[in-house]
């Protein structure tokens, strides 16, 4: 009987301590990294935010910038470099690939040439 009482008292004390001091909040999270705003609010909040942005041309899906063409969308991360792979039919359209480092953009261009 004494052991059960001691175990219950220990669990009760642990519960009170966890409620008073947010010790375990960041224990398993990576410190210093933030989630993008759209991930923290859920899909419905993200959709409502997109609807509130006024854009009569093209709205970039990751940055919510208003541009004239999709190839003008910036990369979502500042350290990324935008590589535009032109479509064969239209000279003003293409596919945008965001990479890290100028050598990576050359690698993407080489792979596109190999695929044609």
Coordinates of N, CA and C in Angstrom, one line a residue:
X1 N 0.8 -1.2 0.0 CA 0.0 0.0 0.0 C 0.9 1.3 0.0
X2 N 2.0 1.2 0.8 CA 2.9 2.3 0.9 C 3.5 2.7 -0.5
X3 N 3.9 1.6 -1.3 CA 4.5 1.8 -2.6 C 3.5 2.5 -3.6
X4 N 2.3 2.1 -3.5 CA 1.3 2.6 -4.4 C 1.1 4.1 -4.1
X5 N 1.0 4.4 -2.8 CA 0.8 5.8 -2.4 C 2.0 6.6 -2.8
X6 N 3.2 6.1 -2.6 CA 4.4 6.8 -3.0 C 4.5 7.1 -4.5
X7 N 4.1 6.1 -5.3 CA 4.1 6.2 -6.7 C 3.1 7.2 -7.2
X8 N 1.9 7.2 -6.6 CA 0.9 8.2 -6.9 C 1.3 9.6 -6.5
X9 N 1.9 9.8 -5.4 CA 2.4 11.1 -4.9 C 3.5 11.6 -5.9
X10 N 4.4 10.7 -6.3 CA 5.5 11.1 -7.3 C 4.9 11.5 -8.6
X11 N 3.9 10.8 -9.1 CA 3.3 11.2 -10.4 C 2.5 12.5 -10.3
X12 N 1.8 12.7 -9.2 CA 1.1 13.9 -8.9 C 2.1 15.1 -8.9
X13 N 3.2 14.9 -8.2 CA 4.2 16.0 -8.1 C 4.8 16.3 -9.4
X14 N 5.1 15.2 -10.2 CA 5.7 15.4 -11.5 C 4.7 16.2 -12.4
X15 N 3.4 15.9 -12.3 CA 2.4 16.6 -13.1 C 2.4 18.0 -12.8
X16 N 2.4 18.4 -11.5 CA 2.4 19.8 -11.0 C 3.6 20.5 -11.5
X17 N 4.8 19.8 -11.4 CA 6.0 20.4 -11.9 C 6.0 20.7 -13.4
X18 N 5.5 19.8 -14.1 CA 5.5 19.9 -15.6 C 4.5 21.0 -16.0
X19 N 3.4 21.2 -15.2 CA 2.5 22.3 -15.5 C 3.0 23.6 -15.2
X20 N 3.8 23.7 -14.1 CA 4.3 25.0 -13.7 C 5.6 25.5 -14.4
X21 N 6.4 24.5 -14.8 CA 7.6 24.9 -15.5 C 7.7 24.2 -16.8
X22 N 7.7 24.9 -17.9 CA 7.6 24.3 -19.3 C 9.0 23.7 -19.7
X23 N 9.5 22.8 -18.8 CA 10.8 22.3 -19.0 C 10.9 21.4 -20.3
X24 N 9.8 20.6 -20.5 CA 9.8 19.7 -21.6 C 9.4 20.2 -22.9
X25 N 9.0 21.5 -23.0 CA 8.5 22.1 -24.2 C 9.5 22.0 -25.4
X26 N 10.8 22.4 -25.2 CA 11.7 22.4 -26.3 C 12.7 21.3 -26.2
X27 N 12.4 20.2 -25.4 CA 13.4 19.2 -25.2 C 13.7 18.4 -26.5
X28 N 12.7 18.1 -27.3 CA 12.9 17.3 -28.5 C 12.8 18.1 -29.8
X29 N 12.6 19.4 -29.7 CA 12.6 20.3 -30.9 C 13.9 20.8 -31.2
X30 N 14.2 21.0 -32.4 CA 15.5 21.6 -32.8 C 15.4 23.1 -32.5
X31 N 16.4 23.6 -31.7 CA 16.4 24.9 -31.3 C 16.9 25.8 -32.4
X32 N 16.3 27.0 -32.5 CA 16.8 28.0 -33.5 C 16.2 27.9 -34.9
X33 N 15.3 26.9 -35.1 CA 14.7 26.8 -36.4 C 13.2 27.1 -36.3
X34 N 12.7 27.9 -37.2 CA 11.3 28.2 -37.1 C 10.6 27.6 -38.3
X35 N 9.4 27.2 -38.1 CA 8.6 26.7 -39.2 C 8.1 27.9 -40.0
X36 N 7.8 27.6 -41.3 CA 7.2 28.7 -42.1 C 5.8 29.0 -41.5
X37 N 5.3 30.2 -41.7 CA 4.1 30.7 -41.1 C 2.9 29.8 -41.6
X38 N 2.9 29.3 -42.8 CA 1.8 28.6 -43.3 C 1.7 27.2 -42.6
X39 N 2.8 26.7 -42.1 CA 2.7 25.4 -41.5 C 2.2 25.5 -40.1
X40 N 2.4 26.6 -39.4 CA 2.0 26.7 -38.0 C 0.5 26.9 -37.8
X41 N -0.1 27.5 -38.8 CA -1.5 27.9 -38.6 C -2.5 26.9 -39.2
X42 N -2.0 25.9 -39.9 CA -3.0 24.9 -40.5 C -3.4 25.3 -41.9
X43 N -3.9 24.4 -42.6 CA -4.3 24.6 -44.0 C -5.4 25.7 -44.2
X44 N -6.3 25.7 -43.3 CA -7.4 26.7 -43.4 C -6.9 28.1 -43.2
X45 N -6.0 28.3 -42.3 CA -5.5 29.6 -42.0 C -4.6 30.1 -43.2
X46 N -3.9 29.2 -43.8 CA -3.0 29.5 -44.9 C -3.9 29.8 -46.1
X47 N -5.0 29.1 -46.3 CA -5.9 29.4 -47.4 C -6.5 30.8 -47.2
X48 N -6.9 31.1 -46.0 CA -7.5 32.4 -45.7 C -6.5 33.5 -46.0
X49 N -5.2 33.3 -45.6 CA -4.2 34.3 -45.9 C -4.0 34.5 -47.3
X50 N -4.0 33.4 -48.1 CA -3.8 33.6 -49.6 C -5.0 34.4 -50.2
X51 N -6.2 34.1 -49.7 CA -7.4 34.9 -50.2 C -7.3 36.3 -49.8
X52 N -6.6 36.7 -48.8 CA -6.5 38.1 -48.4 C -5.5 38.9 -49.2
X53 N -4.6 38.2 -49.9 CA -3.5 38.9 -50.7 C -4.2 39.3 -52.0
X54 N -4.0 40.6 -52.3 CA -4.6 41.0 -53.6 C -3.5 41.0 -54.7
X55 N -3.8 40.2 -55.7 CA -2.9 40.1 -56.8 C -3.8 39.8 -58.1
X56 N -3.6 40.6 -59.1 CA -4.3 40.5 -60.3 C -3.5 39.7 -61.4
X57 N -2.3 39.3 -61.1 CA -1.5 38.6 -62.0 C -1.2 37.2 -61.5
X58 N 0.0 36.8 -61.2 CA 0.4 35.5 -60.7 C 0.9 35.6 -59.2
X59 N 0.3 34.8 -58.3 CA 0.6 34.8 -56.9 C 1.6 33.6 -56.7
X60 N 2.8 33.9 -56.3 CA 3.8 32.9 -56.0 C 3.3 32.0 -54.8
X61 N 3.2 30.7 -54.9 CA 2.6 29.9 -53.9 C 3.4 29.8 -52.6
X62 N 4.7 29.9 -52.7 CA 5.6 29.8 -51.5 C 5.9 31.1 -50.8
X63 N 5.9 32.2 -51.5 CA 6.3 33.5 -50.9 C 5.2 34.5 -50.9
X64 N 4.1 34.2 -51.7 CA 2.9 35.1 -51.8 C 3.3 36.4 -52.4
X65 N 4.3 36.4 -53.3 CA 4.7 37.6 -54.1 C 3.8 37.7 -55.3
X66 N 3.5 38.9 -55.7 CA 2.6 39.1 -56.9 C 3.6 39.4 -58.1
X67 N 3.6 38.6 -59.1 CA 4.5 38.8 -60.2 C 3.7 38.6 -61.5
X68 N 4.4 38.9 -62.6 CA 3.7 38.8 -63.9 C 3.7 37.4 -64.5
X69 N 4.8 36.7 -64.2 CA 5.0 35.3 -64.7 C 5.5 34.4 -63.5
X70 N 5.2 33.1 -63.6 CA 5.7 32.2 -62.6 C 7.2 32.1 -62.5
X71 N 7.9 32.4 -63.6 CA 9.4 32.3 -63.6 C 10.0 33.5 -62.8
X72 N 9.2 34.5 -62.4 CA 9.7 35.6 -61.7 C 9.5 35.4 -60.2
X73 N 9.0 34.3 -59.7 CA 8.8 34.0 -58.3 C 10.2 33.9 -57.7
X74 N 10.4 34.5 -56.5 CA 11.7 34.3 -55.8 C 11.7 32.9 -55.1
X75 N 12.9 32.5 -54.8 CA 13.0 31.3 -54.0 C 12.6 31.6 -52.5
X76 N 12.0 30.7 -51.8 CA 11.5 30.9 -50.5 C 12.6 31.2 -49.5
X77 N 13.8 30.6 -49.7 CA 14.9 30.8 -48.7 C 15.9 31.8 -49.4
X78 N 16.4 32.7 -48.6 CA 17.3 33.8 -49.1 C 18.6 33.2 -49.6
X79 N 19.1 32.1 -49.1 CA 20.4 31.5 -49.5 C 20.2 30.7 -50.8
X80 N 19.0 30.5 -51.3 CA 18.8 29.7 -52.5 C 19.0 30.6 -53.8
X81 N 19.4 29.9 -54.8 CA 19.6 30.6 -56.1 C 18.6 30.0 -57.1
X82 N 17.9 30.9 -57.8 CA 16.9 30.5 -58.8 C 17.5 30.1 -60.1
X83 N 17.2 28.9 -60.6 CA 17.6 28.5 -61.9 C 16.3 28.4 -62.7
X84 N 16.3 29.1 -63.9 CA 15.1 29.0 -64.7 C 15.4 28.1 -65.9
X85 N 14.6 27.1 -66.0 CA 14.8 26.1 -67.1 C 13.7 26.5 -68.2
X86 N 14.1 27.1 -69.3 CA 13.1 27.5 -70.3 C 12.4 26.4 -71.0
X87 N 11.1 26.6 -71.2 CA 10.3 25.6 -72.0 C 10.7 25.7 -73.4
X88 N 10.6 24.6 -74.1 CA 11.0 24.6 -75.5 C 10.0 25.3 -76.4
X89 N 8.7 25.4 -76.0 CA 7.8 26.1 -76.9 C 7.8 27.6 -76.7
X90 N 7.8 28.1 -75.5 CA 7.7 29.5 -75.3 C 9.0 30.0 -74.6
X91 N 9.4 31.2 -75.1 CA 10.7 31.7 -74.5 C 10.5 32.4 -73.2
X92 N 9.3 32.9 -72.9 CA 9.0 33.6 -71.6 C 8.6 32.7 -70.5
X93 N 8.2 31.4 -70.8 CA 7.8 30.5 -69.7 C 8.9 29.5 -69.4
X94 N 8.8 28.9 -68.3 CA 9.8 27.9 -67.9 C 9.5 27.3 -66.6
X95 N 10.4 26.5 -66.1 CA 10.3 25.9 -64.8 C 11.4 26.5 -63.9
X96 N 11.0 26.8 -62.7 CA 12.0 27.4 -61.7 C 12.4 26.3 -60.7
X97 N 13.7 26.2 -60.6 CA 14.2 25.3 -59.6 C 15.1 26.1 -58.6
X98 N 14.9 26.0 -57.4 CA 15.7 26.7 -56.4 C 16.8 25.8 -55.8
X99 N 18.1 26.2 -55.9 CA 19.2 25.4 -55.5 C 20.1 26.2 -54.6
X100 N 21.0 25.5 -53.9 CA 22.0 26.2 -53.1 C 23.3 26.2 -53.8
X101 N 23.8 27.3 -54.1 CA 25.1 27.5 -54.7 C 25.1 27.5 -56.2
X102 N 25.9 28.3 -56.9 CA 25.9 28.5 -58.3 C 26.3 27.2 -59.1
X103 N 27.1 26.4 -58.5 CA 27.5 25.1 -59.2 C 26.3 24.2 -59.4
X104 N 25.4 24.3 -58.4 CA 24.2 23.4 -58.5 C 23.3 23.8 -59.7
X105 N 23.2 25.1 -60.0 CA 22.4 25.6 -61.1 C 23.0 25.1 -62.4
X106 N 24.3 25.0 -62.5 CA 25.0 24.5 -63.7 C 24.7 23.0 -63.8
X107 N 24.6 22.3 -62.7 CA 24.3 20.9 -62.7 C 22.9 20.6 -63.2
X108 N 22.0 21.5 -62.8 CA 20.6 21.4 -63.2 C 20.5 21.6 -64.7
X109 N 21.2 22.6 -65.3 CA 21.2 22.9 -66.7 C 21.8 21.7 -67.5
X110 N 22.9 21.1 -66.9 CA 23.5 19.9 -67.6 C 22.5 18.7 -67.6
X111 N 21.8 18.5 -66.5 CA 20.8 17.4 -66.5 C 19.6 17.7 -67.5
X112 N 19.2 18.9 -67.6 CA 18.2 19.2 -68.6 C 18.6 18.9 -70.0
X113 N 19.9 19.3 -70.3 CA 20.4 19.0 -71.7 C 20.5 17.5 -71.9
X114 N 20.9 16.8 -70.9 CA 21.0 15.3 -71.1 C 19.6 14.7 -71.3
X115 N 18.6 15.3 -70.7 CA 17.2 14.7 -70.8 C 16.6 15.0 -72.2
X116 N 17.1 16.0 -72.9 CA 16.5 16.4 -74.2 C 16.9 15.5 -75.3

